[in-house]
């Protein structure tokens, strides 16, 4: 009985591993190619870039951290910027964990696996989890989450070492993959109107705040842009409710 259960668990784990060849994973990996070029341009050492890839597991957070370094932001400002960007992952954790947990799943394992929850892992798992038996859902998510993280760590290490020898045009194109992924993935994963309004307002405000306060441009854009988006959405809803 135990052997059969173990085999089933391994089956679903490797089914998650095979998700590395899915479209979401490939798109994410292409964005990490761009991130490698970004890190090289920012002068981040290879070891720190690889460490960041594994430990700060959300591409937008890494982009914001490197952007803060380039802008010369203080450590508290960079910390606050990255923290605020990562708060958006909390609802994903809160909604995904109940879907994959089993009555016998240890808490420490769920805490460990929560590190791998980001937009790509969340979307990939939520689309497929209904077809996975409850007792093997943790194994399925672990297979995908751990594999895609390790694959990107290796990818970043390889690309970092080669991007400097690429033609400037190609290196620039790879660098551009990161903001493209950043914008498209968040736009696609945003479920409400306020989030999309915030993105549009943010794109307008970021050049303004970069001129006014380059050390805090991302932070100010997020706070002001988010507030404006919230107010616009409230007015929109009030107008719709009164008609």
PDB file of N, CA and C in Angstrom, residues 190-201 225-226 228-234 236-237:
ATOM      1  N   UNK A 190      -4.205  39.925 -13.641  1.00  0.00           N
ATOM      2  CA  UNK A 190      -5.051  40.868 -12.906  1.00  0.00           C
ATOM      3  C   UNK A 190      -6.517  40.583 -13.205  1.00  0.00           C
ATOM      4  N   UNK A 191      -7.300  40.361 -12.147  1.00  0.00           N
ATOM      5  CA  UNK A 191      -8.693  39.966 -12.324  1.00  0.00           C
ATOM      6  C   UNK A 191      -9.671  41.136 -12.228  1.00  0.00           C
ATOM      7  N   UNK A 192      -9.248  42.251 -11.693  1.00  0.00           N
ATOM      8  CA  UNK A 192     -10.194  43.357 -11.531  1.00  0.00           C
ATOM      9  C   UNK A 192      -9.735  44.583 -12.316  1.00  0.00           C
ATOM     10  N   UNK A 193     -10.674  45.488 -12.515  1.00  0.00           N
ATOM     11  CA  UNK A 193     -10.412  46.696 -13.308  1.00  0.00           C
ATOM     12  C   UNK A 193      -9.395  47.603 -12.626  1.00  0.00           C
ATOM     13  N   UNK A 194      -9.435  47.693 -11.305  1.00  0.00           N
ATOM     14  CA  UNK A 194      -8.537  48.594 -10.579  1.00  0.00           C
ATOM     15  C   UNK A 194      -7.072  48.252 -10.830  1.00  0.00           C
ATOM     16  N   UNK A 195      -6.760  46.959 -10.887  1.00  0.00           N
ATOM     17  CA  UNK A 195      -5.382  46.555 -11.128  1.00  0.00           C
ATOM     18  C   UNK A 195      -4.866  47.000 -12.478  1.00  0.00           C
ATOM     19  N   UNK A 196      -5.717  46.910 -13.487  1.00  0.00           N
ATOM     20  CA  UNK A 196      -5.301  47.317 -14.833  1.00  0.00           C
ATOM     21  C   UNK A 196      -5.215  48.835 -14.956  1.00  0.00           C
ATOM     22  N   UNK A 197      -6.115  49.525 -14.267  1.00  0.00           N
ATOM     23  CA  UNK A 197      -6.021  50.992 -14.249  1.00  0.00           C
ATOM     24  C   UNK A 197      -4.711  51.406 -13.594  1.00  0.00           C
ATOM     25  N   UNK A 198      -4.345  50.706 -12.511  1.00  0.00           N
ATOM     26  CA  UNK A 198      -3.103  51.021 -11.801  1.00  0.00           C
ATOM     27  C   UNK A 198      -1.892  50.836 -12.708  1.00  0.00           C
ATOM     28  N   UNK A 199      -1.915  49.805 -13.542  1.00  0.00           N
ATOM     29  CA  UNK A 199      -0.791  49.592 -14.462  1.00  0.00           C
ATOM     30  C   UNK A 199      -0.678  50.731 -15.473  1.00  0.00           C
ATOM     31  N   UNK A 200      -1.817  51.143 -16.021  1.00  0.00           N
ATOM     32  CA  UNK A 200      -1.802  52.231 -17.014  1.00  0.00           C
ATOM     33  C   UNK A 200      -1.322  53.537 -16.380  1.00  0.00           C
ATOM     34  N   UNK A 201      -1.860  53.850 -15.196  1.00  0.00           N
ATOM     35  CA  UNK A 201      -1.452  55.070 -14.492  1.00  0.00           C
ATOM     36  C   UNK A 201       0.031  55.004 -14.130  1.00  0.00           C
ATOM     37  N   UNK A 225       0.124  55.885  -7.957  1.00  0.00           N
ATOM     38  CA  UNK A 225      -0.625  55.234  -9.024  1.00  0.00           C
ATOM     39  C   UNK A 225      -1.706  54.315  -8.489  1.00  0.00           C
ATOM     40  N   UNK A 226      -1.380  53.555  -7.439  1.00  0.00           N
ATOM     41  CA  UNK A 226      -2.372  52.666  -6.844  1.00  0.00           C
ATOM     42  C   UNK A 226      -3.529  53.428  -6.223  1.00  0.00           C
ATOM     43  N   UNK A 228      -4.569  56.492  -7.096  1.00  0.00           N
ATOM     44  CA  UNK A 228      -5.371  57.066  -8.180  1.00  0.00           C
ATOM     45  C   UNK A 228      -6.251  55.999  -8.823  1.00  0.00           C
ATOM     46  N   UNK A 229      -5.691  54.817  -9.039  1.00  0.00           N
ATOM     47  CA  UNK A 229      -6.466  53.728  -9.644  1.00  0.00           C
ATOM     48  C   UNK A 229      -7.636  53.322  -8.752  1.00  0.00           C
ATOM     49  N   UNK A 230      -7.393  53.275  -7.451  1.00  0.00           N
ATOM     50  CA  UNK A 230      -8.462  52.925  -6.505  1.00  0.00           C
ATOM     51  C   UNK A 230      -9.594  53.950  -6.560  1.00  0.00           C
ATOM     52  N   UNK A 231      -9.222  55.228  -6.572  1.00  0.00           N
ATOM     53  CA  UNK A 231     -10.239  56.281  -6.610  1.00  0.00           C
ATOM     54  C   UNK A 231     -11.015  56.268  -7.931  1.00  0.00           C
ATOM     55  N   UNK A 232     -10.297  56.061  -9.038  1.00  0.00           N
ATOM     56  CA  UNK A 232     -10.971  55.985 -10.338  1.00  0.00           C
ATOM     57  C   UNK A 232     -11.954  54.818 -10.361  1.00  0.00           C
ATOM     58  N   UNK A 233     -11.526  53.689  -9.824  1.00  0.00           N
ATOM     59  CA  UNK A 233     -12.401  52.510  -9.807  1.00  0.00           C
ATOM     60  C   UNK A 233     -13.626  52.745  -8.928  1.00  0.00           C
ATOM     61  N   UNK A 234     -13.433  53.426  -7.794  1.00  0.00           N
ATOM     62  CA  UNK A 234     -14.571  53.724  -6.913  1.00  0.00           C
ATOM     63  C   UNK A 234     -15.575  54.642  -7.606  1.00  0.00           C
ATOM     64  N   UNK A 236     -15.932  54.994 -10.824  1.00  0.00           N
ATOM     65  CA  UNK A 236     -16.507  54.204 -11.918  1.00  0.00           C
ATOM     66  C   UNK A 236     -17.669  53.343 -11.406  1.00  0.00           C
ATOM     67  N   UNK A 237     -17.421  52.663 -10.279  1.00  0.00           N
ATOM     68  CA  UNK A 237     -18.459  51.804  -9.710  1.00  0.00           C
ATOM     69  C   UNK A 237     -19.642  52.615  -9.222  1.00  0.00           C
TER      70      UNK A 237
END
